[in-house]
Coordinates of C-alpha atoms and ligand atoms in Angstrom, one line a residue:
X524 CA 18.1 25.8 -4.7
X525 CA 20.3 22.9 -5.9
X526 CA 20.5 22.4 -9.6
X527 CA 18.1 19.7 -10.8
X528 CA 19.1 17.2 -13.5
X529 CA 16.7 15.7 -16.0
X530 CA 17.1 13.5 -19.0
X531 CA 14.7 12.4 -21.7
X532 CA 14.9 8.6 -21.9
X533 CA 12.8 6.9 -24.6
X534 CA 10.5 9.9 -24.7
X535 CA 10.1 10.0 -20.9
X536 CA 11.2 13.0 -18.8
X537 CA 13.3 11.4 -16.0
X538 CA 14.7 13.1 -12.9
X539 CA 18.2 12.1 -12.2
X540 CA 20.1 12.3 -8.9
X541 CA 17.0 13.4 -7.0
X542 CA 15.9 10.3 -5.2
X543 CA 12.4 10.4 -3.8
X544 CA 10.3 8.0 -1.7
X545 CA 6.6 8.2 -1.2
X546 CA 4.5 6.0 1.1
X547 CA 1.0 5.4 2.5
X548 CA -0.2 3.5 5.5
X549 CA -3.8 3.1 4.3
X550 CA -6.8 5.3 3.7
X551 CA -9.0 3.7 6.5
X552 CA -8.4 6.3 9.1
X553 CA -10.9 9.0 10.1
X554 CA -10.6 11.9 12.5
X555 CA -11.5 10.7 16.0
X556 CA -10.3 7.1 15.3
X557 CA -7.0 7.5 17.1
X558 CA -5.8 8.7 20.5
X559 CA -3.0 11.3 20.5
X560 CA -0.6 8.6 21.5
X561 CA -1.7 6.4 18.6
X562 CA -1.3 9.3 16.2
X563 CA 2.2 9.9 17.5
X564 CA 3.1 6.3 17.1
X565 CA 1.8 6.2 13.6
X566 CA 3.6 9.3 12.6
X567 CA 6.9 8.0 14.1
X568 CA 6.5 4.7 12.2
X569 CA 5.9 6.5 8.9
X570 CA 9.0 8.6 9.5
X571 CA 11.1 5.5 10.4
X572 CA 9.9 3.8 7.2
X573 CA 10.7 6.9 5.1
X574 CA 14.2 7.1 6.6
X575 CA 14.9 3.4 6.1
X576 CA 13.9 3.6 2.4
X577 CA 15.7 6.8 1.8
X578 CA 18.9 5.5 3.4
X579 CA 18.9 2.9 0.6
X580 CA 18.4 5.5 -2.1
X581 CA 21.2 7.7 -0.7
X582 CA 23.5 4.8 -0.7
X583 CA 22.9 4.4 -4.4
X584 CA 20.6 1.3 -4.0
X585 CA 17.8 0.7 -6.5
X586 CA 14.2 1.9 -6.1
X587 CA 13.2 -1.8 -5.6
X588 CA 15.5 -1.9 -2.5
X589 CA 14.1 1.3 -1.1
X590 CA 10.5 0.2 -1.5
X591 CA 11.3 -3.2 0.1
X592 CA 13.1 -1.5 3.0
X593 CA 10.3 1.0 3.7
X594 CA 7.5 -1.6 3.5
X595 CA 9.4 -3.9 5.9
X596 CA 9.3 -1.2 8.6
X597 CA 5.6 -0.6 8.1
X598 CA 4.9 -4.4 8.2
X599 CA 6.7 -4.6 11.5
X600 CA 4.8 -1.6 13.0
X601 CA 1.5 -2.8 14.7
X602 CA -0.3 0.5 13.7
X603 CA -0.9 -0.6 10.1
X604 CA -2.9 -3.3 8.5
X605 CA 0.0 -5.2 7.1
X606 CA 2.3 -7.8 8.6
X607 CA 2.0 -7.4 12.4
X608 CA -1.3 -5.6 13.0
X609 CA -3.1 -7.1 10.0
X610 CA -6.9 -7.2 10.2
X611 CA -8.8 -10.4 10.8
X612 CA -10.8 -12.6 8.4
X613 CA -14.3 -13.7 9.2
X614 CA -13.0 -16.8 10.8
X615 CA -10.5 -15.0 13.0
X616 CA -7.3 -15.5 11.0
X617 CA -4.8 -13.1 9.5
X618 CA -4.4 -13.6 5.8
X619 CA -1.7 -11.4 4.2
X620 CA -1.4 -10.2 0.6
X621 CA 1.5 -8.3 -1.1
X622 CA 3.0 -7.3 -4.4
X623 CA 6.1 -5.5 -5.8
X624 CA 6.9 -4.2 -9.2
X625 CA 10.1 -2.9 -10.8
X626 CA 9.3 -0.2 -13.3
X627 CA 12.7 -0.4 -15.0
X628 CA 12.6 -4.1 -15.9
X629 CA 8.8 -4.6 -15.8
X630 CA 9.3 -7.6 -13.5
X631 CA 6.9 -8.2 -10.6
X632 CA 6.4 -10.5 -7.7
X633 CA 3.2 -11.1 -5.6
X634 CA 1.8 -13.4 -2.9
X635 CA -1.6 -13.9 -1.4
X636 CA -3.3 -15.8 1.4
X637 CA -0.2 -16.0 3.7
X638 CA -0.5 -16.9 7.3
X639 CA 3.1 -17.3 8.5
X640 CA 5.4 -15.0 6.4
X641 CA 6.7 -12.3 8.8
X642 CA 7.4 -9.8 6.1
X643 CA 5.3 -10.5 3.0
X644 CA 7.1 -7.9 0.9
X645 CA 10.3 -9.9 1.2
X646 CA 8.5 -12.9 -0.3
X647 CA 7.1 -10.7 -3.2
X648 CA 10.7 -9.7 -3.8
X649 CA 12.0 -13.3 -3.8
X650 CA 9.2 -14.4 -6.1
X651 CA 10.2 -11.5 -8.5
X652 CA 13.9 -12.2 -8.3
X653 CA 14.3 -15.9 -7.7
X654 CA 11.3 -17.7 -9.3
X655 CA 9.9 -18.0 -12.8
X656 CA 6.6 -16.8 -11.6
X657 CA 4.8 -13.6 -10.8
X658 CA 2.3 -14.7 -8.1
X659 CA 2.1 -17.5 -5.6
X660 CA -0.6 -18.2 -3.0
X661 CA -1.1 -20.0 0.4
X662 CA 0.9 -23.0 1.4
X663 CA 2.9 -23.1 -1.9
X664 CA 4.0 -19.5 -1.4
X665 CA 5.0 -20.3 2.2
X666 CA 7.0 -23.4 1.1
X667 CA 8.8 -21.2 -1.4
X668 CA 9.4 -18.6 1.4
X669 CA 11.0 -21.3 3.5
X670 CA 13.2 -22.5 0.7
X671 CA 14.4 -18.9 0.3
X672 CA 15.2 -18.5 3.9
X673 CA 12.5 -15.9 4.5
X674 CA 11.4 -15.7 8.2
X675 CA 8.2 -17.6 9.1
X676 CA 6.5 -16.9 12.4
X677 CA 3.7 -18.5 14.4
X678 CA 0.4 -17.0 13.1
X679 CA -0.2 -15.6 16.6
X680 CA 2.6 -13.1 15.9
X681 CA 0.3 -11.0 13.7
X682 CA -2.5 -10.7 16.3
X683 CA -3.1 -7.2 17.7
X684 CA -5.9 -6.8 20.2
X685 CA -7.4 -3.6 18.6
X686 CA -7.8 -5.5 15.3
X687 CA -9.4 -8.4 17.1
X688 CA -11.9 -6.0 18.6
X689 CA -12.6 -4.6 15.2
X690 CA -13.5 -8.0 14.0
X691 CA -15.9 -8.6 16.9
X692 CA -17.6 -5.3 16.1
X693 CA -17.9 -6.2 12.5
X694 CA -19.3 -9.6 13.3
X695 CA -21.8 -8.1 15.7
X696 CA -23.0 -5.5 13.1
X697 CA -23.3 -8.3 10.5
X698 CA -25.4 -10.4 12.8
X699 CA -27.7 -7.5 13.7
X700 CA -28.2 -6.6 10.0
X701 CA -29.0 -10.2 9.2
X702 CA -31.5 -10.5 12.1
X703 CA -33.3 -7.3 11.1
X704 CA -33.1 -8.2 7.4
X705 CA -31.5 -4.8 6.6
X706 CA -28.9 -4.7 3.9
X707 CA -25.4 -5.0 5.2
X708 CA -23.6 -1.7 5.6
X709 CA -20.9 -1.0 3.1
X710 CA -17.6 -2.3 4.3
X711 CA -16.2 1.2 4.4
X712 CA -13.2 2.9 5.8
X713 CA -12.9 1.2 9.2
X714 CA -12.4 -2.1 7.4
X715 CA -9.3 -1.3 5.5
X716 CA -5.7 0.0 5.9
X717 CA -2.8 -1.4 3.9
X718 CA 0.7 0.0 3.4
X719 CA 2.5 0.9 0.2
X720 CA 5.7 2.6 -1.0
X721 CA 7.0 4.0 -4.3
X722 CA 10.5 5.1 -5.0
X723 CA 12.5 6.9 -7.7
X724 CA 16.2 6.2 -7.5
X725 CA 19.2 8.3 -8.5
X726 CA 19.1 6.7 -11.9
X727 CA 15.5 7.7 -12.5
X728 CA 14.1 4.2 -12.1
X729 CA 10.7 3.7 -10.4
X730 CA 9.4 0.8 -8.3
X731 CA 6.2 0.2 -6.3
X732 CA 5.0 -2.2 -3.6
X733 CA 1.9 -2.8 -1.4
X734 CA 1.3 -5.1 1.6
X735 CA -1.9 -5.7 3.5
X736 CA -4.0 -7.9 5.7
X737 CA -7.0 -7.1 3.4
X738 CA -10.3 -6.1 4.9
X739 CA -11.8 -6.9 8.3
X740 CA -14.3 -9.7 8.2
X741 CA -13.3 -10.8 4.7
X742 CA -14.3 -14.3 3.8
X743 CA -11.7 -17.1 3.9
X744 CA -9.7 -17.1 0.7
X745 CA -10.8 -13.6 -0.4
X746 CA -8.0 -11.8 -2.3
X747 CA -8.1 -8.1 -2.7
X748 CA -6.4 -5.7 -5.0
X749 CA -3.1 -5.3 -3.1
X750 CA -1.3 -8.4 -4.5
X751 CA -2.8 -8.0 -8.0
X752 CA -0.4 -6.3 -10.4
X753 CA -2.3 -3.5 -12.1
X754 CA -5.0 -3.3 -9.5
X755 CA -3.2 -2.5 -6.2
X756 CA 0.4 -2.0 -7.5
X757 CA 1.9 -0.8 -10.8
X758 CA 5.3 0.6 -11.9
X759 CA 6.6 1.3 -15.3
X760 CA 9.2 3.7 -16.7
X761 CA 7.2 6.8 -16.1
X762 CA 4.7 6.2 -13.4
X763 CA 4.2 4.1 -10.2
X764 CA 1.1 3.6 -8.0
X765 CA 0.1 1.9 -4.8
X766 CA -3.5 1.8 -3.8
X767 CA -5.5 1.4 -0.6
X768 CA -9.2 1.1 -0.3
X769 CA -12.1 -1.2 -1.0
X770 CA -10.2 -3.7 -3.0
X771 CA -13.0 -5.2 -5.1
X772 CA -13.4 -1.8 -6.8
X773 CA -9.7 -1.4 -7.4
X774 CA -9.6 -4.8 -9.1
X775 CA -12.6 -4.0 -11.3
X776 CA -11.1 -0.8 -12.5
X777 CA -7.5 -2.0 -12.6
X778 CA -6.9 1.1 -10.7
X779 CA -3.1 1.3 -10.4
X780 CA -2.5 0.5 -14.1
X781 CA -5.4 2.7 -15.2
X782 CA -3.7 5.8 -13.5
X783 CA -0.4 5.0 -15.3
X784 CA -2.1 4.2 -18.6
X785 CA -3.8 7.7 -18.5
X786 CA -0.4 9.2 -18.0
X787 CA 1.1 7.2 -20.9
X788 CA -1.6 7.1 -23.4
X789 CA -3.7 10.2 -22.8
X790 CA -0.8 12.4 -21.7
X791 CA -2.6 13.3 -18.5
X792 CA -0.5 14.9 -15.8
X793 CA 0.1 12.3 -13.0
X794 CA -2.0 14.2 -10.4
X795 CA -5.0 14.5 -12.7
X796 CA -4.9 10.9 -13.8
X797 CA -4.7 9.8 -10.1
X798 CA -7.5 12.1 -9.1
X799 CA -9.8 10.9 -11.9
X800 CA -9.4 7.3 -11.0
X801 CA -9.5 7.6 -7.2
X802 CA -11.9 10.5 -6.7
X803 CA -14.2 10.0 -9.6
X804 CA -14.2 6.6 -11.2
X805 CA -14.0 4.5 -8.0
X806 CA -16.6 6.5 -6.0
X807 CA -18.9 6.5 -9.0
X808 CA -18.8 2.7 -9.0
X809 CA -19.5 2.6 -5.3
X810 CA -16.1 2.2 -3.8
X811 CA -13.8 4.4 -1.7
X812 CA -10.1 4.7 -0.8
X813 CA -6.9 6.4 -1.9
X814 CA -3.6 5.9 -3.6
X815 CA -0.1 7.3 -3.9
X816 CA 1.4 8.0 -7.4
X817 CA 4.9 8.9 -8.4
X818 CA 6.2 10.0 -11.8
X819 CA 9.7 9.6 -13.2
X820 CA 9.9 13.4 -13.4
X821 CA 9.5 13.5 -9.6
X822 CA 5.8 14.5 -9.6
X823 CA 3.7 13.0 -6.8
X824 CA 0.0 12.7 -5.9
X825 CA -1.8 11.5 -2.8
X826 CA -5.5 11.4 -3.8
X827 CA -8.0 9.9 -1.3
X828 CA -11.7 10.3 -0.6
X829 CA -11.8 9.2 3.0
X830 CA -11.3 11.4 6.1
X831 CA -7.6 10.4 6.2
X832 CA -4.8 8.5 4.7
X833 CA -1.5 7.9 6.5
X834 CA 1.0 9.3 4.0
X835 CA 4.4 10.8 3.6
X836 CA 7.4 11.5 1.4
X837 CA 11.1 12.1 1.7
X838 CA 13.4 13.8 -0.9
X839 CA 16.6 15.7 -1.3
X840 CA 16.5 17.5 2.0
X841 CA 16.3 14.1 3.8
X842 CA 13.5 15.3 6.0
X843 CA 10.5 12.9 6.3
X844 CA 7.2 14.7 5.7
X845 CA 4.1 12.9 7.1
X846 CA 0.4 13.5 7.5
X847 CA -2.7 11.5 8.5
X848 CA -6.0 13.4 8.1
X849 CA -7.4 15.2 5.1
X850 CA -7.1 18.5 7.0
X851 CA -3.4 17.9 7.7
X852 CA -1.2 20.0 5.4
X853 CA 1.5 18.1 3.5
X854 CA 4.2 20.0 1.6
X855 CA 4.8 18.7 -1.9
X856 CA 8.3 17.8 -3.2
X857 CA 10.0 20.5 -5.3
X858 CA 7.4 23.1 -4.3
Ligands
LIG968 N1 -7.2 -2.7 -0.6 C1 -7.1 -3.6 0.4 C2 -7.9 -4.8 0.2 O1 -9.0 -4.7 -0.4 C3 -7.5 -3.1 1.7 C4 -6.8 -1.8 2.1 O2 -6.4 -1.0 1.3 O3 -6.7 -1.6 3.3 O4 -7.6 -5.9 0.5

């Protein structure tokens, strides 16, 4: 096995020259949801995203570049609830949210309520790099995107028939529940998706990003956890997290930050911290979902409490490893 290099930087164990990229495509997938052809297409898109991000890392680019590249591929793939293929709001629109954080500098960019930005993650990047702000929303965010030369598209670009049918089903269920005066079913798995990526570059710097259409049948103007730094995305010098799930619960528990805070303050191993928040605290509060977590030492975790989470990683062997369902085996880096 190749020699591994580590350094202790400001008290943090950091893996050097061992770039790693981890991603998810949402925890809203259950066995039986997809046809074999849809599974193949999703796996192929995950592999493409891993390769695109890893190519950046191999070329010596930063973890921020790798995360941006990987998420752009997932946003373009109609299989995932981000960019093209985003879920629909209650009033039949696509409203996109995103965020990006650079663990080395502590800088972040985020945008919410977008209708026309083709690749929301590129706007998060521009907000982080080119503005004085962290978060911009709606029309103002899109004006800034235009100023920055970021591609805008007709809102019809995001529409995918399968997502439209999911909205019709959700509206129907909602109507029936109201008519019979039964409490509305929990939004649950079929209503979310989201994509996220985390990277550790050759210099041991972490970054994380998340992009989403939110949850099917969300009310106009609803903002979930994905664009909220600390809820859906976090990256610092030792830990990075991207979440997917019922966003209200991720916001209330500051899920992504909470995982990294447990690593930093309580000295919890990354996998335990991620498991506690995702598989204990969030379900206890009534929510569900998953996350990916990556440590500066190269440790990874993929906790989720649904039947599946599109997920994968790529490391020094350059081979993309992907999985969808809970029962799918996924090798772990370095093991
Ligand atoms: N967390 C996202 C939201 O609540 C949904 C998802 O993960 O798919 O907007």
